[in-house]
mmCIF file of C-alpha atoms in Angstrom:
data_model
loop_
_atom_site.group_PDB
_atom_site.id
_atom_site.type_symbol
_atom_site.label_atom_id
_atom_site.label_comp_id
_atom_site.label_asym_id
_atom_site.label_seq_id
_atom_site.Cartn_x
_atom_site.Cartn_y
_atom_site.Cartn_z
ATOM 1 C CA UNK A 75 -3.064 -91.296 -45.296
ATOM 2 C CA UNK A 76 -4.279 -87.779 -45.826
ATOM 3 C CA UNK A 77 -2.819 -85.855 -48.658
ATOM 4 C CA UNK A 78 -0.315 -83.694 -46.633
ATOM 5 C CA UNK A 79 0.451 -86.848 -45.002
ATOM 6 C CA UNK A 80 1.574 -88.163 -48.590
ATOM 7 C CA UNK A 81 3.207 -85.138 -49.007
ATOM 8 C CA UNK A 82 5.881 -85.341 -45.902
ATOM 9 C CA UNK A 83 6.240 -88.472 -46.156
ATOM 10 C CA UNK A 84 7.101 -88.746 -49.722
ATOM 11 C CA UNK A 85 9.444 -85.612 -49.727
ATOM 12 C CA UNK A 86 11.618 -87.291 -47.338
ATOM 13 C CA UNK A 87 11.388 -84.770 -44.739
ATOM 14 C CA UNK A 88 9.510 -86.636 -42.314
ATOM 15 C CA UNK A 89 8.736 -89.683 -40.436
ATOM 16 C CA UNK A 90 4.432 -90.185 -40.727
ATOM 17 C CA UNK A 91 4.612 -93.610 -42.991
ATOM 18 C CA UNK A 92 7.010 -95.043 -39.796
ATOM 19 C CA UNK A 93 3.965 -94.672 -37.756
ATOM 20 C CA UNK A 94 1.384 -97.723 -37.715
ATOM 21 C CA UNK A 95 0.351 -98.818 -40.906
ATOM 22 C CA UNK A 96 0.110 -97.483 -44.367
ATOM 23 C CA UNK A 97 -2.989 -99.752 -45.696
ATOM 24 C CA UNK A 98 -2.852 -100.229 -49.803
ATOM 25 C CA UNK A 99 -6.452 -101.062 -50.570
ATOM 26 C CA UNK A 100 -6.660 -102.210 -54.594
ATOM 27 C CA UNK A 101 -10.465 -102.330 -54.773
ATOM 28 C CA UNK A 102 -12.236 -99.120 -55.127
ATOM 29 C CA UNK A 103 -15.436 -100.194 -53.744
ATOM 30 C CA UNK A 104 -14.004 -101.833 -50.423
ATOM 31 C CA UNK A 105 -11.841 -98.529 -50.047
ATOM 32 C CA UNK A 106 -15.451 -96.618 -50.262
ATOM 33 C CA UNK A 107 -16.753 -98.779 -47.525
ATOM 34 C CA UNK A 108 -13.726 -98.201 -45.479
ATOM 35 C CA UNK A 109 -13.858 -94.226 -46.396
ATOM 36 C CA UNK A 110 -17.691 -93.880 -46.233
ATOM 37 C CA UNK A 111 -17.678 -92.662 -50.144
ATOM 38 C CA UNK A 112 -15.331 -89.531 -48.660
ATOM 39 C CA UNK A 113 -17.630 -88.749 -45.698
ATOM 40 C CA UNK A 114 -16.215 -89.873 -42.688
ATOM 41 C CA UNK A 115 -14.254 -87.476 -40.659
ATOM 42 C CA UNK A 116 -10.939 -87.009 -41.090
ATOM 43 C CA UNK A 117 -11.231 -89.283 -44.413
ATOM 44 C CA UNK A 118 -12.757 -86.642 -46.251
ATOM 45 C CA UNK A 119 -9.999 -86.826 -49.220
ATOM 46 C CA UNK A 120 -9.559 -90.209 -51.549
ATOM 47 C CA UNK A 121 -6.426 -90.726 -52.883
ATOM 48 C CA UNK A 122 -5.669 -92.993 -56.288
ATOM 49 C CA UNK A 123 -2.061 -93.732 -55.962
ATOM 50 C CA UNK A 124 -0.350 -95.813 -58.531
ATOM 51 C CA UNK A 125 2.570 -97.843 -57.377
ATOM 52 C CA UNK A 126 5.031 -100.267 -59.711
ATOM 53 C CA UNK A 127 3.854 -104.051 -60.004
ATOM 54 C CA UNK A 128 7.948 -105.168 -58.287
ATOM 55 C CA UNK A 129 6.886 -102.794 -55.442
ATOM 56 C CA UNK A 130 3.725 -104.276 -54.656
ATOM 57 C CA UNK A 131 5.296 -107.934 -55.371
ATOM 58 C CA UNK A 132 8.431 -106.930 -52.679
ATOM 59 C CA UNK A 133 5.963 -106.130 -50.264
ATOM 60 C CA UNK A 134 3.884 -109.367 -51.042
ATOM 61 C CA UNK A 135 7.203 -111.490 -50.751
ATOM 62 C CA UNK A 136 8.078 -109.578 -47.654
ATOM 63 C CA UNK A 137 4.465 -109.924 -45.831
ATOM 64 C CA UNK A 138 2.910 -111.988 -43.251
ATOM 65 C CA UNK A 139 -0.671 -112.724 -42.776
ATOM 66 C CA UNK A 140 -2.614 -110.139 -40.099
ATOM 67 C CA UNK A 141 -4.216 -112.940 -38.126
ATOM 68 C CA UNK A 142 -2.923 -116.326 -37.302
ATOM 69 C CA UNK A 143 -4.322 -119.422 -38.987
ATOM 70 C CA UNK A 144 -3.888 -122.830 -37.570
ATOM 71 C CA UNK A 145 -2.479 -125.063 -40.135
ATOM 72 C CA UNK A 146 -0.593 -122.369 -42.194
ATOM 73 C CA UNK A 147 1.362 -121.310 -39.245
ATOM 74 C CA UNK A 148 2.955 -123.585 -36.467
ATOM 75 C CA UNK A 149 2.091 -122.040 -33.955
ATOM 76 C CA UNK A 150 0.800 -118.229 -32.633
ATOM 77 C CA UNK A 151 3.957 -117.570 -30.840
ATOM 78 C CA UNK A 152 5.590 -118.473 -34.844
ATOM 79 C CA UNK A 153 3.424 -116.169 -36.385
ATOM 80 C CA UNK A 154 3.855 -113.301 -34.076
ATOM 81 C CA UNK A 155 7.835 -113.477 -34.100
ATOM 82 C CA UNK A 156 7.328 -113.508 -38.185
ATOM 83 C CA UNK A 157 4.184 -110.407 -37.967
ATOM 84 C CA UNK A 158 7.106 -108.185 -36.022
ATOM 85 C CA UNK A 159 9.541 -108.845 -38.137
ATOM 86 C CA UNK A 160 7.075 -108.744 -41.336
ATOM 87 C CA UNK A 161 7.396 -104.864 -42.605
ATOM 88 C CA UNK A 162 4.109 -105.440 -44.778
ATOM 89 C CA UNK A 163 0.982 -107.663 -43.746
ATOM 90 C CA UNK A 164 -2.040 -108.873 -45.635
ATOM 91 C CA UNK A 165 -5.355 -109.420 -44.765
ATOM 92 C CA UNK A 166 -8.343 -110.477 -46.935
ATOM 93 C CA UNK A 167 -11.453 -108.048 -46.379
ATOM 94 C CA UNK A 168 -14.960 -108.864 -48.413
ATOM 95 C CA UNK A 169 -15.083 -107.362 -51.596
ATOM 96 C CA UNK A 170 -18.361 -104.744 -51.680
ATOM 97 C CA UNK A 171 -21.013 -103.964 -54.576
ATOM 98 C CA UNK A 172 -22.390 -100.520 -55.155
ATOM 99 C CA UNK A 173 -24.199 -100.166 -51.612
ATOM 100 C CA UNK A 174 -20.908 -101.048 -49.952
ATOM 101 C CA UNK A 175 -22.762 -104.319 -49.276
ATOM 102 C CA UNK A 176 -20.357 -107.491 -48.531
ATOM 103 C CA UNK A 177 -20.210 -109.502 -51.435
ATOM 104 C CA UNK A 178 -19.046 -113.495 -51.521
ATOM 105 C CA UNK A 179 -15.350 -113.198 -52.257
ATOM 106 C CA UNK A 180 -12.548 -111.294 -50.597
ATOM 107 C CA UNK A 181 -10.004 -108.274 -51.965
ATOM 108 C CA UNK A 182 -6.426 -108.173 -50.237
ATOM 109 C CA UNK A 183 -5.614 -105.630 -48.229
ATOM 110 C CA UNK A 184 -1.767 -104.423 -47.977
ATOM 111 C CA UNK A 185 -0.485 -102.845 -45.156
ATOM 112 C CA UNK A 186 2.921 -101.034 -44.663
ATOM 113 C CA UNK A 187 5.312 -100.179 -42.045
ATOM 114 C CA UNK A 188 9.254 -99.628 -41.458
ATOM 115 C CA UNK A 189 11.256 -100.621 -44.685
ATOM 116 C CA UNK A 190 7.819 -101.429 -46.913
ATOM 117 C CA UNK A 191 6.104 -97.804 -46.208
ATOM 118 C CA UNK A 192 9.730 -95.777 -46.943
ATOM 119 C CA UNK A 193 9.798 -97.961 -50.403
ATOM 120 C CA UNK A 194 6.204 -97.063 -51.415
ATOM 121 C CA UNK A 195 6.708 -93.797 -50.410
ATOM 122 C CA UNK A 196 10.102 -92.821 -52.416
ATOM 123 C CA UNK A 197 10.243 -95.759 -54.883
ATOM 124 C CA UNK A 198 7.003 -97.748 -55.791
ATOM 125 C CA UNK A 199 4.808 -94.784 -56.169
ATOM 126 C CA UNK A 200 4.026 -93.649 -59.677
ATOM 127 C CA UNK A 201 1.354 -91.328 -59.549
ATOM 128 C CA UNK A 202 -1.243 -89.994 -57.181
ATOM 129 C CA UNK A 203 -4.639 -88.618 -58.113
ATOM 130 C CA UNK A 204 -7.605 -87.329 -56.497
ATOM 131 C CA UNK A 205 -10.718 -89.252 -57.093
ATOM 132 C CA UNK A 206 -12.864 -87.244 -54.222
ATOM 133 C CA UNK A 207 -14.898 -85.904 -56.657
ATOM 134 C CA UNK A 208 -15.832 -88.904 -58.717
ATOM 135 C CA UNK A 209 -16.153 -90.986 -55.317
ATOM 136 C CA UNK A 210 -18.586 -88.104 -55.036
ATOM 137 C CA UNK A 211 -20.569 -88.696 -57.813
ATOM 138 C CA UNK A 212 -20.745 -91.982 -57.971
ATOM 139 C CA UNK A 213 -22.238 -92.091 -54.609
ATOM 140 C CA UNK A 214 -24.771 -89.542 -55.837
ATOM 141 C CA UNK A 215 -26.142 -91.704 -58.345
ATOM 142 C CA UNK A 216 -26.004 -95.034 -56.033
ATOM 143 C CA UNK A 217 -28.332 -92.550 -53.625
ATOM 144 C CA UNK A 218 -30.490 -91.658 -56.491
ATOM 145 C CA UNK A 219 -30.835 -95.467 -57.161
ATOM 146 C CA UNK A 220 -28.633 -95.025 -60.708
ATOM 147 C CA UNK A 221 -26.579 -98.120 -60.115
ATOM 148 C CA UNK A 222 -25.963 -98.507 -63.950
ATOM 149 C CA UNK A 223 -24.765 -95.247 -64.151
ATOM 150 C CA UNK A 224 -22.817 -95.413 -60.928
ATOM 151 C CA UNK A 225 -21.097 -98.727 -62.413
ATOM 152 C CA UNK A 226 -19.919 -96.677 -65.749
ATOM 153 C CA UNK A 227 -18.393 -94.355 -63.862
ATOM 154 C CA UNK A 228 -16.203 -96.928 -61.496
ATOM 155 C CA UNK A 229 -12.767 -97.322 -62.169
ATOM 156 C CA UNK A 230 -11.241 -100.617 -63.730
ATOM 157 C CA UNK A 231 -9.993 -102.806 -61.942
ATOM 158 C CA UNK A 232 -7.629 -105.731 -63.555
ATOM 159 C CA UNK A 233 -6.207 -108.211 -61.298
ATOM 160 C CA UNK A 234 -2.856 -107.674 -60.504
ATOM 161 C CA UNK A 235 -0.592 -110.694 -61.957
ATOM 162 C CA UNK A 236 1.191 -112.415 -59.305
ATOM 163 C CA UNK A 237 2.927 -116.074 -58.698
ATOM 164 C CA UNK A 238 0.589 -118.430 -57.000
ATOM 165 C CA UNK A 239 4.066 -119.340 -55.087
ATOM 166 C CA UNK A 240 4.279 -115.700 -53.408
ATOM 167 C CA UNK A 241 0.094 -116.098 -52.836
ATOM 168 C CA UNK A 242 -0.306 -119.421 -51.049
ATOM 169 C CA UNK A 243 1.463 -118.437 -47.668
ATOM 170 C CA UNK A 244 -0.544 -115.582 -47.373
ATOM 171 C CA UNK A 245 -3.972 -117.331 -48.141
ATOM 172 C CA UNK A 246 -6.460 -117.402 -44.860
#
């Protein structure tokens, strides 16, 4: 979402997280693949934005996996009635080193819509901060081959606590 996106939509005044998807992406890295470190157009702006651990366990409890998986669901037609009526959706994307490359373990991806994207947008979110600038830098000193220094500089990242019980329908 761009920043004047974030804007309208969290002052209430208008209706841009009710279209598609709102995508909360936890890992820094992946969200610099996805993003192109800032460069790709019309992603030019990375936004940090903080949300409360019950908001991000609602819209886990309230989410349906973004693909169908035999076995875990009974059957596509199941999962699709339960993905429209789903107002948050998970998928698991690889997680990415330092030169964005695909690593051997996956990050969850969040997205929003309806219900899920209003709550983030006037409840779960805490704070919001512009990390352009050390996305920036960071991918300065991956360019200049720095990777030590680029990996000081990388936010941390804790895993989020959460019940196995809320995980294991939404494991692929």
């Amino acid at each position: 979402m761009r920043p004047e996106e974030t804007q309208r939509c969290g002052g209430g005044g208008g209706k841009v997280c009710e279209r598609g998807l709102t995508w909360i992406k936890p890992s820094f890295l992946w969200m610099m693949y996805r993003c192109g470190w800032g460069e790709k157009e019309g992603q030019e702006t990375v936004l940090a934005v903080e949300i409360t651990q019950e908001g991000f366990a609602w819209a886990l409890r309230n989410a349906c996996l973004s693909h169908y998986v035999r076995g875990l669901h009974p059957d596509q037609e199941c999962w699709q009635r339960q993905l429209r009526r789903s107002p948050s959706r998970v998928q698991w994307d690889p997680e990415r080193d330092l030169r964005l490359r695909p690593l051997p373990y996956r990050s969850l991806q969040l997205g929003l819509s309806g219900e899920a994207a209003r709550r983030y947008a006037d409840e779960w979110t805490v704070a919001i901060t512009d990390v352009t600038p050390l996305a920036r830098e960071i991918h300065a000193l991956v360019r200049a081959d720095e990777l030590d220094a680029a990996a000081a500089l990388l936010p941390e990242e804790r895993p989020v606590p959460v019940d196995d019980a809320l995980l294991a329908p939404l494991r692929a």
